[in-house]
Amino acid sequence: MKITLTTIVKNEQSHLASCLLSVKEYVNEMIVVDTGSTDNTKQIAIDCGATVYDFPWTNSFAEARNYALQQATGDWILVLDADEQLVPETAHAIRKFADGSPAIGRVNIISKYLDNGEIHYAKSPISRFFPKGVYYKGNIHEQVVSDLPHRMTEISILHDGYYQTDKTERNLKLLNRELEQDKNNPYLLMQIAREHKNKQDYVTADFYFSQSYKLTTKREGYFPKLVVEFIYNLMKLSKLDECYNIIQQEQPTLEEYPDFHFASGMFYMDYILSNVAAHVEKLPRIEKSFLRCLQLGERAELSGTVGTGSFLAAYNLGVYLEVVGDIQKARHFYELSSGEGYEKATNRLRILTAGM
């Protein structure tokens, strides 16, 4: 069983070697398609043992990826971006999945990002490992086209390309062009909303989130992510009543989604503080939301933020319990969070210990 890596690149000399070397010993060939580099990208690819092809950029990620797929000679194809690296502890899962029945393999993409000055990691199961013959569609946030079933693999990929890097204008240009051809596509509307949210244009993001939310069937794989990001955007705009209504409406649909309960817990903190007299009876919902996160735990097959089913939920539950004066229970949840390496929880424990 021959396995091919494919990647498309442009001016990626600072990332490409790490990407290729992370996977080189686990694949049989590496195909790099260059879309117009002016730096040392192509030579780095050759030095790492890849075969390099040139493809003129057409403003379509799908067209470039499909060209790369056409050059592959492997039975199975692993698709990575230049700013991604295979997590070595999960490399065994490549052959394991390829030895099974044909399917579209979803890998766990772990992306580093900055939020309010703190580093977080988002996880997204994305279809990136599949038999030859599959192809892509879409100018940006391209999607795999195949009748094969999609199955979760044990493969994990680290991604740092969006960390302290602004690609919103490039992305919006491509997304808006695609939206012109498909004006009622909820997925495109969501992605446009996310780009505006990322550049802190919450009003414009709200418009696109609202349109996307209205057009979904609620059966889309991205629906939970859409609802959670919509909630956080509404909180930024202090549209708390609208936010409350969405949470109540989607509670049954998203009962098994940790990030929904985490967002709900964060919302109830704001909602109750906005008018304590009017909302005080909802106070227990804060604890209930974070406890549900911990009940569900971390789920690799679902997109979201790393920690919402573990250390982040435990820390925020500790904060709530400390505020309401239940110090003993607060310490318990801080200890849970600290035990998983969350520094803010460790610091709270030090402060509580010093105050005793």
Short mmCIF file of C-alpha atoms in Angstrom, two decimals:
data_model
loop_
_atom_site.label_atom_id
_atom_site.label_comp_id
_atom_site.label_asym_id
_atom_site.label_seq_id
_atom_site.Cartn_x
_atom_site.Cartn_y
_atom_site.Cartn_z
CA MET A 1 0.00 0.00 0.00
CA LYS A 2 1.68 3.18 -1.22
CA ILE A 3 1.00 6.48 0.56
CA THR A 4 1.56 9.93 -0.95
CA LEU A 5 1.77 13.27 0.83
CA THR A 6 0.52 16.28 -1.15
CA THR A 7 0.81 19.94 -0.26
CA ILE A 8 0.37 23.22 -2.12
CA VAL A 9 2.71 26.10 -1.29
CA LYS A 10 3.71 29.67 -2.01
CA ASN A 11 6.61 31.37 -0.20
CA GLU A 12 6.64 28.88 2.66
CA GLN A 13 10.40 28.67 3.27
CA SER A 14 9.94 29.25 7.01
CA HIS A 15 7.50 26.35 7.45
CA LEU A 16 7.92 23.77 4.72
CA ALA A 17 10.91 21.80 6.01
CA SER A 18 9.20 21.15 9.36
CA CYS A 19 6.10 19.93 7.55
CA LEU A 20 7.88 17.55 5.18
CA LEU A 21 10.33 16.18 7.72
CA SER A 22 7.50 15.45 10.18
CA VAL A 23 5.92 13.00 7.73
CA LYS A 24 8.77 11.89 5.45
CA GLU A 25 9.46 8.51 7.04
CA TYR A 26 5.76 7.55 7.09
CA VAL A 27 4.93 8.07 3.40
CA ASN A 28 6.30 6.69 0.13
CA GLU A 29 6.38 9.94 -1.84
CA MET A 30 5.93 13.66 -1.24
CA ILE A 31 4.34 15.89 -3.88
CA VAL A 32 4.75 19.67 -3.50
CA VAL A 33 2.84 21.95 -5.87
CA ASP A 34 4.22 25.48 -5.96
CA THR A 35 1.85 28.29 -6.98
CA GLY A 36 4.40 31.05 -7.52
CA SER A 37 7.05 31.19 -4.79
CA THR A 38 9.71 33.87 -5.01
CA ASP A 39 11.73 32.63 -2.04
CA ASN A 40 13.62 29.38 -1.40
CA THR A 41 10.50 27.22 -0.98
CA LYS A 42 11.04 24.96 -4.01
CA GLN A 43 14.67 24.20 -3.19
CA ILE A 44 13.75 23.34 0.40
CA ALA A 45 11.14 20.91 -0.90
CA ILE A 46 13.69 19.25 -3.19
CA ASP A 47 16.27 19.05 -0.38
CA CYS A 48 13.69 17.29 1.80
CA GLY A 49 13.09 14.67 -0.89
CA ALA A 50 9.86 15.97 -2.42
CA THR A 51 8.97 16.12 -6.09
CA VAL A 52 8.03 19.68 -7.05
CA TYR A 53 5.50 20.78 -9.67
CA ASP A 54 4.55 24.30 -10.72
CA PHE A 55 0.92 25.37 -11.00
CA PRO A 56 -0.20 28.95 -11.72
CA TRP A 57 -2.45 30.33 -8.97
CA THR A 58 -6.08 30.58 -10.15
CA ASN A 59 -7.65 31.96 -6.94
CA SER A 60 -8.93 28.47 -6.16
CA PHE A 61 -7.47 26.22 -3.48
CA ALA A 62 -9.50 23.32 -4.86
CA GLU A 63 -7.94 23.61 -8.33
CA ALA A 64 -4.43 23.67 -6.88
CA ARG A 65 -5.14 20.73 -4.57
CA ASN A 66 -6.72 18.72 -7.38
CA TYR A 67 -3.64 19.30 -9.54
CA ALA A 68 -1.49 17.97 -6.68
CA LEU A 69 -3.75 14.93 -6.31
CA GLN A 70 -3.37 14.21 -10.04
CA GLN A 71 0.43 13.97 -9.64
CA ALA A 72 0.20 11.46 -6.78
CA THR A 73 0.92 7.81 -7.55
CA GLY A 74 -0.01 6.45 -4.12
CA ASP A 75 -3.02 4.31 -3.26
CA TRP A 76 -3.78 6.65 -0.36
CA ILE A 77 -3.17 10.39 -0.10
CA LEU A 78 -2.44 12.47 2.99
CA VAL A 79 -3.01 16.21 2.51
CA LEU A 80 -1.11 18.72 4.65
CA ASP A 81 -0.54 22.46 4.48
CA ALA A 82 3.00 23.81 4.69
CA ASP A 83 2.36 25.27 8.16
CA GLU A 84 1.27 21.90 9.58
CA GLN A 85 3.24 19.04 11.12
CA LEU A 86 2.29 15.48 11.86
CA VAL A 87 2.19 14.69 15.60
CA PRO A 88 4.75 11.84 15.75
CA GLU A 89 2.88 9.88 18.42
CA THR A 90 -0.01 9.48 15.98
CA ALA A 91 2.01 8.50 12.89
CA HIS A 92 1.17 4.80 13.38
CA ALA A 93 -2.47 5.64 12.63
CA ILE A 94 -1.67 6.40 8.97
CA ARG A 95 -0.97 2.78 8.03
CA LYS A 96 -3.62 1.54 10.43
CA PHE A 97 -6.35 3.52 8.67
CA ALA A 98 -5.06 2.67 5.18
CA ASP A 99 -5.23 -1.04 6.03
CA GLY A 100 -8.96 -0.72 6.69
CA SER A 101 -11.82 -0.43 4.24
CA PRO A 102 -11.83 2.58 1.87
CA ALA A 103 -13.09 5.73 3.59
CA ILE A 104 -12.43 9.43 3.90
CA GLY A 105 -10.21 9.85 6.94
CA ARG A 106 -10.82 12.82 9.21
CA VAL A 107 -7.66 13.95 11.02
CA ASN A 108 -7.55 16.08 14.15
CA ILE A 109 -6.14 19.51 13.20
CA ILE A 110 -4.88 21.33 16.31
CA SER A 111 -4.51 25.06 15.61
CA LYS A 112 -2.68 27.53 17.83
CA TYR A 113 -4.30 30.95 18.30
CA LEU A 114 -4.23 33.96 20.60
CA ASP A 115 -7.34 35.09 22.52
CA ASN A 116 -7.25 37.98 24.99
CA GLY A 117 -3.49 37.61 25.30
CA GLU A 118 -3.68 33.89 26.09
CA ILE A 119 -2.59 31.04 23.82
CA HIS A 120 -5.34 28.51 23.08
CA TYR A 121 -5.65 25.54 20.75
CA ALA A 122 -8.62 24.81 18.51
CA LYS A 123 -9.29 21.28 17.32
CA SER A 124 -11.07 20.46 14.08
CA PRO A 125 -11.70 17.05 12.50
CA ILE A 126 -11.00 17.64 8.80
CA SER A 127 -11.06 15.17 5.90
CA ARG A 128 -7.41 14.89 4.83
CA PHE A 129 -6.60 11.19 4.28
CA PHE A 130 -8.30 9.24 1.52
CA PRO A 131 -7.86 6.79 -1.39
CA LYS A 132 -6.72 8.07 -4.77
CA GLY A 133 -9.61 9.26 -6.93
CA VAL A 134 -11.11 11.73 -4.45
CA TYR A 135 -11.14 15.41 -5.40
CA TYR A 136 -11.91 18.86 -3.95
CA LYS A 137 -14.38 21.64 -4.70
CA GLY A 138 -14.48 25.25 -3.44
CA ASN A 139 -12.18 28.22 -3.93
CA ILE A 140 -11.45 28.43 -0.18
CA HIS A 141 -12.26 26.17 2.79
CA GLU A 142 -12.45 23.57 0.05
CA GLN A 143 -14.40 20.38 0.65
CA VAL A 144 -13.70 16.76 -0.29
CA VAL A 145 -16.05 15.25 -2.90
CA SER A 146 -16.61 11.51 -2.57
CA ASP A 147 -19.35 8.95 -1.95
CA LEU A 148 -17.13 7.14 0.55
CA PRO A 149 -18.06 7.32 4.26
CA HIS A 150 -16.19 9.80 6.45
CA ARG A 151 -14.50 8.23 9.48
CA MET A 152 -12.39 9.65 12.29
CA THR A 153 -8.73 8.60 12.33
CA GLU A 154 -6.26 8.74 15.22
CA ILE A 155 -3.99 11.07 13.21
CA SER A 156 -3.27 14.49 14.76
CA ILE A 157 -1.77 17.47 12.95
CA LEU A 158 -0.36 20.63 14.55
CA HIS A 159 -1.18 23.88 12.73
CA ASP A 160 0.32 27.28 13.58
CA GLY A 161 -0.26 29.21 10.36
CA TYR A 162 -2.92 31.52 11.83
CA TYR A 163 -0.99 32.25 15.03
CA GLN A 164 -0.26 36.00 15.01
CA THR A 165 -0.87 36.01 11.25
CA ASP A 166 -3.67 37.93 9.54
CA LYS A 167 -5.09 36.23 6.44
CA THR A 168 -8.58 37.70 6.69
CA GLU A 169 -8.42 39.99 3.65
CA ARG A 170 -7.16 37.19 1.40
CA ASN A 171 -9.81 34.82 2.73
CA LEU A 172 -12.66 37.33 2.48
CA LYS A 173 -11.79 38.11 -1.13
CA LEU A 174 -12.04 34.44 -2.10
CA LEU A 175 -15.12 33.77 0.04
CA ASN A 176 -17.04 36.76 -1.31
CA ARG A 177 -16.25 35.73 -4.87
CA GLU A 178 -17.64 32.27 -4.17
CA LEU A 179 -20.70 33.69 -2.40
CA GLU A 180 -21.60 35.61 -5.55
CA GLN A 181 -22.18 32.23 -7.22
CA ASP A 182 -24.06 30.72 -4.29
CA LYS A 183 -25.71 33.50 -2.25
CA ASN A 184 -27.67 31.27 0.13
CA ASN A 185 -24.88 28.89 1.09
CA PRO A 186 -24.89 28.78 4.93
CA TYR A 187 -21.35 27.35 5.07
CA LEU A 188 -19.90 30.25 3.07
CA LEU A 189 -21.91 32.75 5.14
CA MET A 190 -20.53 31.21 8.34
CA GLN A 191 -16.94 31.38 7.09
CA ILE A 192 -17.37 35.04 6.08
CA ALA A 193 -18.83 35.75 9.53
CA ARG A 194 -15.84 34.08 11.19
CA GLU A 195 -13.40 36.20 9.19
CA HIS A 196 -15.16 39.43 10.26
CA LYS A 197 -15.26 38.19 13.86
CA ASN A 198 -11.52 37.48 13.72
CA LYS A 199 -10.83 41.09 12.75
CA GLN A 200 -13.20 42.25 15.54
CA ASP A 201 -15.86 43.59 13.18
CA TYR A 202 -18.61 42.07 15.31
CA VAL A 203 -21.48 44.00 13.70
CA THR A 204 -20.74 42.70 10.21
CA ALA A 205 -20.05 39.24 11.62
CA ASP A 206 -23.46 39.32 13.29
CA PHE A 207 -25.18 39.91 9.94
CA TYR A 208 -23.50 36.91 8.32
CA PHE A 209 -23.88 34.64 11.37
CA SER A 210 -27.61 35.46 11.44
CA GLN A 211 -28.03 34.65 7.74
CA SER A 212 -26.09 31.39 8.08
CA TYR A 213 -28.03 30.34 11.18
CA LYS A 214 -31.39 30.94 9.45
CA LEU A 215 -30.41 28.93 6.37
CA THR A 216 -29.04 25.80 8.06
CA THR A 217 -30.99 22.59 8.47
CA LYS A 218 -29.21 21.95 11.82
CA ARG A 219 -27.95 18.66 10.43
CA GLU A 220 -24.77 20.13 8.96
CA GLY A 221 -21.52 18.93 10.51
CA TYR A 222 -20.46 22.53 11.12
CA PHE A 223 -23.73 23.53 12.84
CA PRO A 224 -22.38 23.22 16.42
CA LYS A 225 -19.39 25.42 15.56
CA LEU A 226 -21.71 27.97 13.94
CA VAL A 227 -23.92 28.20 17.04
CA VAL A 228 -20.99 28.53 19.44
CA GLU A 229 -19.26 31.26 17.42
CA PHE A 230 -22.60 33.05 16.97
CA ILE A 231 -23.09 33.01 20.76
CA TYR A 232 -19.65 34.51 21.43
CA ASN A 233 -20.21 37.18 18.77
CA LEU A 234 -23.59 38.13 20.28
CA MET A 235 -21.89 38.42 23.67
CA LYS A 236 -19.37 40.86 22.17
CA LEU A 237 -22.31 42.99 21.02
CA SER A 238 -24.11 42.61 24.40
CA LYS A 239 -27.12 41.09 22.61
CA LEU A 240 -27.74 38.95 25.65
CA ASP A 241 -31.47 38.36 25.23
CA GLU A 242 -30.99 37.08 21.69
CA CYS A 243 -28.13 34.95 22.92
CA TYR A 244 -30.32 33.51 25.69
CA ASN A 245 -33.02 32.56 23.18
CA ILE A 246 -30.54 30.74 20.93
CA ILE A 247 -29.11 28.80 23.87
CA GLN A 248 -32.58 27.70 24.97
CA GLN A 249 -33.54 26.74 21.44
CA GLU A 250 -30.41 24.73 20.67
CA GLN A 251 -29.95 23.02 24.04
CA PRO A 252 -31.58 19.73 22.89
CA THR A 253 -29.70 19.69 19.58
CA LEU A 254 -26.26 20.37 21.08
CA GLU A 255 -26.58 18.45 24.34
CA GLU A 256 -23.51 16.31 23.54
CA TYR A 257 -21.28 19.20 22.43
CA PRO A 258 -18.87 20.41 25.19
CA ASP A 259 -18.14 23.77 23.55
CA PHE A 260 -21.84 24.64 23.55
CA HIS A 261 -22.09 24.09 27.30
CA PHE A 262 -18.85 26.00 27.87
CA ALA A 263 -20.17 28.96 25.86
CA SER A 264 -23.43 28.69 27.82
CA GLY A 265 -21.55 28.85 31.12
CA MET A 266 -19.61 31.92 30.00
CA PHE A 267 -22.86 33.50 28.77
CA TYR A 268 -24.74 32.94 32.02
CA MET A 269 -21.93 34.68 33.93
CA ASP A 270 -22.44 37.80 31.78
CA TYR A 271 -26.22 37.49 31.66
CA ILE A 272 -26.70 37.28 35.41
CA LEU A 273 -24.23 40.10 36.11
CA SER A 274 -26.05 42.33 33.61
CA ASN A 275 -29.12 42.33 35.85
CA VAL A 276 -28.67 40.30 39.03
CA ALA A 277 -32.14 41.06 40.41
CA ALA A 278 -33.85 39.87 37.21
CA HIS A 279 -31.72 36.78 36.56
CA VAL A 280 -30.51 35.56 39.96
CA GLU A 281 -32.67 32.41 39.73
CA LYS A 282 -30.53 31.32 36.77
CA LEU A 283 -27.34 31.29 38.89
CA PRO A 284 -27.23 27.45 39.17
CA ARG A 285 -27.01 27.23 35.37
CA ILE A 286 -23.40 28.41 35.48
CA GLU A 287 -22.28 25.46 37.56
CA LYS A 288 -24.54 23.08 35.63
CA SER A 289 -23.04 24.17 32.29
CA PHE A 290 -19.41 23.67 33.33
CA LEU A 291 -20.18 20.37 35.06
CA ARG A 292 -21.78 19.14 31.84
CA CYS A 293 -18.56 20.04 30.00
CA LEU A 294 -16.56 17.90 32.41
CA GLN A 295 -19.09 15.10 32.10
CA LEU A 296 -18.71 15.04 28.32
CA GLY A 297 -14.92 15.43 28.39
CA GLU A 298 -12.62 16.11 25.46
CA ARG A 299 -14.00 14.71 22.21
CA ALA A 300 -11.54 14.55 19.31
CA GLU A 301 -14.30 13.84 16.79
CA LEU A 302 -15.88 17.26 17.46
CA SER A 303 -14.48 20.67 16.57
CA GLY A 304 -13.92 23.19 19.35
CA THR A 305 -11.36 24.56 21.77
CA VAL A 306 -8.98 22.22 23.57
CA GLY A 307 -9.86 22.30 27.26
CA THR A 308 -13.59 23.02 27.13
CA GLY A 309 -14.21 19.45 28.21
CA SER A 310 -11.43 19.49 30.81
CA PHE A 311 -9.09 22.11 32.27
CA LEU A 312 -10.83 25.28 30.97
CA ALA A 313 -14.22 24.11 32.24
CA ALA A 314 -12.72 23.12 35.61
CA TYR A 315 -10.93 26.48 35.95
CA ASN A 316 -14.01 28.56 35.15
CA LEU A 317 -16.12 26.47 37.49
CA GLY A 318 -13.50 27.14 40.16
CA VAL A 319 -13.75 30.88 39.48
CA TYR A 320 -17.53 30.80 39.83
CA LEU A 321 -17.41 28.80 43.06
CA GLU A 322 -14.77 31.12 44.49
CA VAL A 323 -16.95 34.15 43.71
CA VAL A 324 -19.98 32.63 45.45
CA GLY A 325 -17.82 31.76 48.45
CA ASP A 326 -17.54 27.98 48.18
CA ILE A 327 -13.75 27.95 48.52
CA GLN A 328 -13.42 24.24 49.25
CA LYS A 329 -15.18 23.22 46.04
CA ALA A 330 -13.34 25.94 44.13
CA ARG A 331 -10.01 24.47 45.24
CA HIS A 332 -11.12 21.04 44.03
CA PHE A 333 -11.77 22.27 40.50
CA TYR A 334 -8.66 24.44 40.44
CA GLU A 335 -6.68 21.34 41.37
CA LEU A 336 -8.30 19.39 38.52
CA SER A 337 -7.38 22.14 36.07
CA SER A 338 -3.88 22.63 37.47
CA GLY A 339 -3.29 18.88 37.28
CA GLU A 340 -3.71 19.15 33.51
CA GLY A 341 -1.10 21.88 33.32
CA TYR A 342 -3.30 24.99 33.20
CA GLU A 343 -1.15 27.76 34.67
CA LYS A 344 -3.99 30.12 35.58
CA ALA A 345 -5.48 27.44 37.84
CA THR A 346 -2.09 26.85 39.46
CA ASN A 347 -1.80 30.58 40.16
CA ARG A 348 -5.27 30.71 41.75
CA LEU A 349 -4.32 27.81 44.01
CA ARG A 350 -1.19 29.67 45.13
CA ILE A 351 -3.25 32.75 45.95
CA LEU A 352 -5.84 30.75 47.88
CA THR A 353 -3.11 28.92 49.79
CA ALA A 354 -1.33 32.21 50.63
CA GLY A 355 -4.60 33.65 51.93
CA MET A 356 -5.26 30.81 54.37
#
